Amino acid sequence: MANYYSYKRISTDSEKQNFARQEKALERYAKENSVEFLVEFTEEKSAKNFEDRKEFNKLDKIVQAGDYVVFKDVSRFSREAENGYKKYMEWLQRGINIVFIDNPTISTDYIRQMMNTAEQQDLVTKTALEGTIKLLLIVELDRA
């Protein structure tokens, strides 16, 4: 059975940020999908990198194939395109399901559907779709 984890993050350098919108979105997701979060990770840390984020690193160590990690949006995951893409692909390859409530087209379910579609195509179409998938992820991560 899959475990569900939530992750909330705000930057420490902003007095205007709080967890309220993230909490509401995650509560609504849990209710609408009849899930209970096993552990809810929360931290006040910049998303510039993953190394300095203690709670994220705890999550990274315990999450396993088939588990779900739910974020309100992609900017809670990362604000850096290159390392964000690498971590995303690492989790995808590990079989971890990532849900971005506000960015469903880069949640892993959708990306896996696109990858499966690409696998069924001829070489040219497959290559084009794979490039489109990578570009979609990088643009969304960079935009965050």
XYZ file of C-alpha atoms in Angstrom:
144
model
C 0.000 0.000 0.000
C 1.294 3.439 -0.931
C 2.141 5.973 1.722
C 1.254 9.628 1.277
C 3.507 12.420 2.491
C 2.975 16.151 2.315
C 5.651 18.774 2.111
C 5.206 22.456 2.939
C 7.955 25.023 2.617
C 8.302 28.768 2.972
C 11.401 30.902 2.642
C 12.908 32.163 5.854
C 13.702 35.579 4.390
C 10.075 36.587 3.826
C 7.893 38.070 6.546
C 4.807 37.843 4.313
C 4.859 34.060 3.839
C 3.045 31.555 5.978
C 1.789 28.015 5.557
C -1.957 28.778 5.447
C -2.541 28.432 1.676
C -0.415 25.315 1.481
C -2.215 23.749 4.448
C -5.652 24.460 2.943
C -4.657 23.035 -0.428
C -3.160 19.895 1.130
C -6.181 19.377 3.410
C -8.519 19.732 0.419
C -6.411 17.272 -1.615
C -6.457 14.725 1.218
C -10.213 15.043 1.642
C -10.999 14.876 -2.099
C -8.740 11.852 -2.592
C -9.559 10.064 0.674
C -5.943 9.916 1.792
C -4.231 10.432 5.096
C -0.706 11.779 5.144
C 1.658 9.451 6.980
C 4.057 12.298 7.749
C 3.654 15.991 7.024
C 6.994 17.666 6.408
C 7.249 21.402 7.043
C 10.208 23.727 6.889
C 11.229 27.341 6.629
C 14.058 27.217 4.165
C 14.944 28.561 0.747
C 14.441 26.188 -2.183
C 17.685 27.255 -3.845
C 19.155 23.819 -3.212
C 18.293 20.510 -1.613
C 21.383 20.100 0.575
C 20.370 22.694 3.192
C 16.793 21.458 3.567
C 16.774 19.071 6.547
C 13.110 18.113 6.332
C 13.277 17.534 2.589
C 16.309 15.312 3.088
C 14.488 13.300 5.762
C 11.629 12.836 3.312
C 14.036 11.880 0.529
C 15.509 9.133 2.719
C 12.227 7.503 3.735
C 10.086 7.815 0.605
C 9.934 4.585 -1.393
C 8.720 3.341 -4.752
C 4.949 3.640 -4.981
C 4.731 6.364 -2.325
C 3.218 9.780 -3.019
C 4.640 13.164 -2.078
C 2.133 15.997 -2.376
C 3.138 19.638 -2.796
C 0.833 22.618 -3.291
C 2.946 23.740 -6.238
C 6.271 23.142 -7.923
C 7.963 26.081 -6.158
C 7.615 24.200 -2.843
C 9.701 21.394 -4.399
C 12.429 23.526 -5.986
C 13.188 26.998 -7.260
C 16.183 25.922 -9.283
C 15.704 24.349 -12.700
C 18.819 22.213 -13.113
C 18.969 20.572 -9.677
C 15.166 20.487 -9.493
C 15.074 18.561 -12.776
C 17.748 16.137 -11.569
C 15.899 15.460 -8.299
C 12.570 15.113 -10.119
C 14.049 12.562 -12.537
C 15.742 10.714 -9.670
C 12.409 10.383 -7.868
C 10.657 9.399 -11.095
C 13.219 6.631 -11.674
C 12.852 5.505 -8.043
C 9.117 5.074 -8.653
C 8.066 7.917 -6.360
C 4.828 9.666 -7.277
C 4.996 13.450 -7.118
C 1.790 15.478 -7.008
C 1.817 19.218 -7.601
C -1.736 20.313 -6.802
C -1.435 23.598 -8.720
C 0.750 22.175 -11.519
C -0.876 18.860 -12.535
C 0.807 18.721 -15.962
C 4.153 18.095 -14.297
C 2.915 15.655 -11.672
C 4.500 12.263 -12.272
C 1.240 10.548 -13.292
C 0.904 12.905 -16.258
C 4.607 12.788 -17.139
C 4.577 8.961 -17.029
C 1.567 8.944 -19.381
C 3.489 11.151 -21.798
C 6.582 8.925 -21.507
C 4.516 5.792 -22.172
C 2.981 7.444 -25.221
C 6.460 8.400 -26.451
C 7.665 4.795 -26.068
C 4.967 3.609 -28.461
C 5.963 5.987 -31.253
C 8.449 5.772 -34.098
C 11.953 7.132 -33.484
C 11.305 10.681 -34.705
C 8.055 11.145 -32.786
C 9.485 9.451 -29.695
C 12.514 11.764 -29.713
C 10.309 14.836 -30.177
C 8.011 13.806 -27.305
C 10.943 13.075 -24.999
C 12.330 16.539 -25.753
C 8.934 18.087 -25.113
C 8.648 16.327 -21.751
C 12.102 17.496 -20.685
C 11.397 21.039 -21.839
C 8.035 21.111 -20.042
C 9.675 20.075 -16.767
C 12.613 22.460 -17.080
C 10.437 25.439 -18.030
C 8.063 24.857 -15.121
C 10.945 24.407 -12.678
C 12.687 27.496 -14.008
C 9.474 29.528 -13.864
C 9.100 28.668 -10.168
